[in-house]
PDB file of C-alpha atoms in Angstrom:
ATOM      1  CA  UNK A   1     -15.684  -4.413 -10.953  1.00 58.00           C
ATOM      2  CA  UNK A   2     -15.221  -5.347 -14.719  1.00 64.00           C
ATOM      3  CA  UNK A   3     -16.113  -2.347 -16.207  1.00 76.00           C
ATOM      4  CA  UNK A   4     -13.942   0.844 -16.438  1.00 90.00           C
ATOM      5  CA  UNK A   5     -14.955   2.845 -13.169  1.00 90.00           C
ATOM      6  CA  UNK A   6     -13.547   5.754 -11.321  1.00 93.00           C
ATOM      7  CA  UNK A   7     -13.169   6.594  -7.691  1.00 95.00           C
ATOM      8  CA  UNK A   8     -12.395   9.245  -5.406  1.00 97.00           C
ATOM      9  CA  UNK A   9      -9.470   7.667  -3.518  1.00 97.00           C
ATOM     10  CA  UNK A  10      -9.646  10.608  -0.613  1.00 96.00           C
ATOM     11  CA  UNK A  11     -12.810   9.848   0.225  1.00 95.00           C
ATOM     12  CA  UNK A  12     -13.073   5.791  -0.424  1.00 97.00           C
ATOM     13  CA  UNK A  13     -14.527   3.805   2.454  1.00 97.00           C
ATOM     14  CA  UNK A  14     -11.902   1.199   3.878  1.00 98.00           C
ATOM     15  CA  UNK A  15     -11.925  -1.641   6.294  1.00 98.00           C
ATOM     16  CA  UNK A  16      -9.730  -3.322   8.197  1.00 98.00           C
ATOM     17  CA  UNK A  17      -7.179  -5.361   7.306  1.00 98.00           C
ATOM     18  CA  UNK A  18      -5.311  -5.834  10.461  1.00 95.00           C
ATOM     19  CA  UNK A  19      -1.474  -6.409  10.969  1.00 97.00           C
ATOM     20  CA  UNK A  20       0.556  -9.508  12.135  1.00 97.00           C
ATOM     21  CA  UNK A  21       1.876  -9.106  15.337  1.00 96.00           C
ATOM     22  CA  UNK A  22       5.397  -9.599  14.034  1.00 97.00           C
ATOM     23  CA  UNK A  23       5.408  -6.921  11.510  1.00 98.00           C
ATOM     24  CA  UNK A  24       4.859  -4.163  14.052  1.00 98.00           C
ATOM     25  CA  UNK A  25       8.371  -2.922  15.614  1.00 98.00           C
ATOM     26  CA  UNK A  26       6.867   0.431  16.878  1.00 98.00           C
ATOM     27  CA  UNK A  27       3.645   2.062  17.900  1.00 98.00           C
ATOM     28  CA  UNK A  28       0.272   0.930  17.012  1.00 98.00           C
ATOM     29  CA  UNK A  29      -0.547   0.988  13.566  1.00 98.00           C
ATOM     30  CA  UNK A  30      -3.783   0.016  12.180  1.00 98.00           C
ATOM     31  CA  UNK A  31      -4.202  -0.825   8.532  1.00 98.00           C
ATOM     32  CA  UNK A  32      -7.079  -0.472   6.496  1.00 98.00           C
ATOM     33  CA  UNK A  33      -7.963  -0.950   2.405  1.00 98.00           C
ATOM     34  CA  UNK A  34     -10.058  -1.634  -0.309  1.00 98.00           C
ATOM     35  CA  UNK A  35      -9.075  -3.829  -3.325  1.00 97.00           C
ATOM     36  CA  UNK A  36     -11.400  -1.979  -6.382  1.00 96.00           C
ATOM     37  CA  UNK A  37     -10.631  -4.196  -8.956  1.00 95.00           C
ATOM     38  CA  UNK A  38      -9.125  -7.676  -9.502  1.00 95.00           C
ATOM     39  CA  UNK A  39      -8.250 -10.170 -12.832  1.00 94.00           C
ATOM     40  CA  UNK A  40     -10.057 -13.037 -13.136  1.00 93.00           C
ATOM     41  CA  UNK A  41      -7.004 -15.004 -12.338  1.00 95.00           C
ATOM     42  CA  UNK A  42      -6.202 -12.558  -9.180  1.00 94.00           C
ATOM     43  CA  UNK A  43      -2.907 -12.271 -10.771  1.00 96.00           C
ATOM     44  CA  UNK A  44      -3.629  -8.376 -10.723  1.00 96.00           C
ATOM     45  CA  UNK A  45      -5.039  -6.259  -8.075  1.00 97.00           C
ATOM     46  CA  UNK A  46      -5.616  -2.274  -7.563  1.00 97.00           C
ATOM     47  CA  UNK A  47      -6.788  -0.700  -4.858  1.00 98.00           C
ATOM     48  CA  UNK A  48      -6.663   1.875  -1.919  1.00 98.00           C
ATOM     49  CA  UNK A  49      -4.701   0.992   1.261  1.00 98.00           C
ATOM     50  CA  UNK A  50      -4.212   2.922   4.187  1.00 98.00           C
ATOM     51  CA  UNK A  51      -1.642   2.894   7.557  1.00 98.00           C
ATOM     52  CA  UNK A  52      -1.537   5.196  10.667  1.00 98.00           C
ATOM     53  CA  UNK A  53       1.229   6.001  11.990  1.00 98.00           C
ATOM     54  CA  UNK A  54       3.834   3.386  13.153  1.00 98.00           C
ATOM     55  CA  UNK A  55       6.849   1.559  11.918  1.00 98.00           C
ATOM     56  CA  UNK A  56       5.945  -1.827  10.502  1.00 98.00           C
ATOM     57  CA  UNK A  57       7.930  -4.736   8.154  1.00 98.00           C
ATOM     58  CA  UNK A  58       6.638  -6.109   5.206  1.00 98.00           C
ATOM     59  CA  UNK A  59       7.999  -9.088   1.920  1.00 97.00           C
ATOM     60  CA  UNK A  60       6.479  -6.385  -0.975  1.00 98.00           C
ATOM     61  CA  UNK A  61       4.659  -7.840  -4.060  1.00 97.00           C
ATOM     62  CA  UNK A  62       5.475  -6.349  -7.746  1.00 98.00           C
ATOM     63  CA  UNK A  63       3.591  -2.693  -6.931  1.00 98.00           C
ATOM     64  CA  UNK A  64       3.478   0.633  -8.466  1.00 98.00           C
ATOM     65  CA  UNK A  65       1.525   3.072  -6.158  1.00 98.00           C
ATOM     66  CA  UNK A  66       0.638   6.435  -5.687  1.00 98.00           C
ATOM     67  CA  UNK A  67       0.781   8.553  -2.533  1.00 98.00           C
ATOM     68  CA  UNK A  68      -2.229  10.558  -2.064  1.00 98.00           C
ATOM     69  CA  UNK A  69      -2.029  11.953   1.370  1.00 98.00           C
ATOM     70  CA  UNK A  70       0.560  11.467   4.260  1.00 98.00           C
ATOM     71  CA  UNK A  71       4.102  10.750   4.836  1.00 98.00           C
ATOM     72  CA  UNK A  72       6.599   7.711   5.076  1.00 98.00           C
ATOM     73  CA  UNK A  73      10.022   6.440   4.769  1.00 98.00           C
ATOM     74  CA  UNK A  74      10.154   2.756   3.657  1.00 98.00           C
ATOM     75  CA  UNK A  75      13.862   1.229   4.102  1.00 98.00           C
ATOM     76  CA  UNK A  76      14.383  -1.607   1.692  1.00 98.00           C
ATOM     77  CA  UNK A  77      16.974  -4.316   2.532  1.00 98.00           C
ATOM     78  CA  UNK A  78      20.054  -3.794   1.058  1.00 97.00           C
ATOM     79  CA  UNK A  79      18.855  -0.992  -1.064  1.00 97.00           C
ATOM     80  CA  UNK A  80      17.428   2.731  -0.962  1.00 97.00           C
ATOM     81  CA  UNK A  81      15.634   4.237   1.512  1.00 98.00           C
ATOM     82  CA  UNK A  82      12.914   5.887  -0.072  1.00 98.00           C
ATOM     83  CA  UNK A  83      10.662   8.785   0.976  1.00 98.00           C
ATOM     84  CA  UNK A  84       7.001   8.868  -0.055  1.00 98.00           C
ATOM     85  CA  UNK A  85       4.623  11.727   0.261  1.00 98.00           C
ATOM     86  CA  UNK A  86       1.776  13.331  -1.597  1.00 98.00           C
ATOM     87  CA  UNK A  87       1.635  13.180  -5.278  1.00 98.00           C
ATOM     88  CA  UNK A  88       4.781  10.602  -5.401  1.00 98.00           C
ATOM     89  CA  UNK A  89       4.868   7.828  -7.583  1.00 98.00           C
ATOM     90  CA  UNK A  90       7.225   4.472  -5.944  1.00 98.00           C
ATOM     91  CA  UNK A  91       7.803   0.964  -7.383  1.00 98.00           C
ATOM     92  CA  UNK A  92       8.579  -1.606  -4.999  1.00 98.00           C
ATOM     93  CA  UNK A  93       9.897  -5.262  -6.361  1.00 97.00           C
ATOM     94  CA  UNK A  94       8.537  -8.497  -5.566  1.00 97.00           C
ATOM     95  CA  UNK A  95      10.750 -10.109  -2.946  1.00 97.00           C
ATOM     96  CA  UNK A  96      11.934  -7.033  -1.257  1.00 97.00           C
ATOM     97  CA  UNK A  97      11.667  -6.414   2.641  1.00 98.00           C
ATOM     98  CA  UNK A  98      10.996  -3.376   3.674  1.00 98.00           C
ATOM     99  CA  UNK A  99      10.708  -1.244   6.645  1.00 98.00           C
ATOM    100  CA  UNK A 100       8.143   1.774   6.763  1.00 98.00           C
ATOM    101  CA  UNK A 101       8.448   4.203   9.389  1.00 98.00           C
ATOM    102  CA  UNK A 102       4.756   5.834   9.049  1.00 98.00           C
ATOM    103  CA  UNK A 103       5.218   9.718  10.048  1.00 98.00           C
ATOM    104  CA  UNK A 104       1.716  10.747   9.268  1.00 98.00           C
ATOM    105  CA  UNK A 105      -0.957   8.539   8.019  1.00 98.00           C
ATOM    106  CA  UNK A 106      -0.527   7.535   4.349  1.00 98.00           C
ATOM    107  CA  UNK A 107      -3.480   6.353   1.789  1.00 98.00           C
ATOM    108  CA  UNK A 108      -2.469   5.070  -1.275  1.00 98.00           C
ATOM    109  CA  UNK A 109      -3.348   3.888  -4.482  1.00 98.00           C
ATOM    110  CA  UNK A 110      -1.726   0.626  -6.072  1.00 98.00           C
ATOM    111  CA  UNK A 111      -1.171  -1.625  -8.717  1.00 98.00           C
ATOM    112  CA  UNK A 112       0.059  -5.236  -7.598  1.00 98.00           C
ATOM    113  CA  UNK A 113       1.092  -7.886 -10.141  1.00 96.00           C
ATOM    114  CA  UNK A 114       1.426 -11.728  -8.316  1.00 93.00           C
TER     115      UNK A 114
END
């Protein structure tokens, strides 16, 4: 999109965007998003993102995002374990590994810088 927009995050159509077998450690968690606007560079991307429940491992990007339904628990690697849940507001730095133990499915909205 390159013009200012809005969208109705609860009810925004995803797809897939399916996991590597090596970040799942539990369950069967099933990922699914929508990137709604990108830079002409790519250097910047917002979207919606989605996960079911599950525990899975990720390397994070520079993101700010916004929980707007569900629950989690992301670990991050030698720092705090954060928990995320409606209406909560989480920055995650570029580099950091992370586990996220998914207790109900969790949409959110982000910003990621690359």
């Amino acid at each position: 999109m390159t013009h200012s927009f809005v969208l109705h995050i609860p009810d925004t159509e995803l797809e897939p965007e399916p996991l590597a077998a090596e970040q799942i450690v539990s369950g069967t968690p099933e990922v699914t998003g929508k990137v709604v606007w990108e830079s002409e560079d790519g250097r910047q991307v917002r979207g919606v993102w989605q996960i079911t429940p599950g525990v899975v491992t990720d390397t994070e990007a520079d993101e700010l995002f916004v929980v707007i339904s569900g629950s989690a628990t992301i670990e991050v690697e030698g720092g705090p374990t954060l928990t995320v849940g409606p209406g909560d507001m989480a920055v995650l730095r570029e580099g950091d590994r992370t586990t996220w133990t998914v207790h109900e499915t969790l949409r959110k909205a982000y910003a990621i810088n690359l």
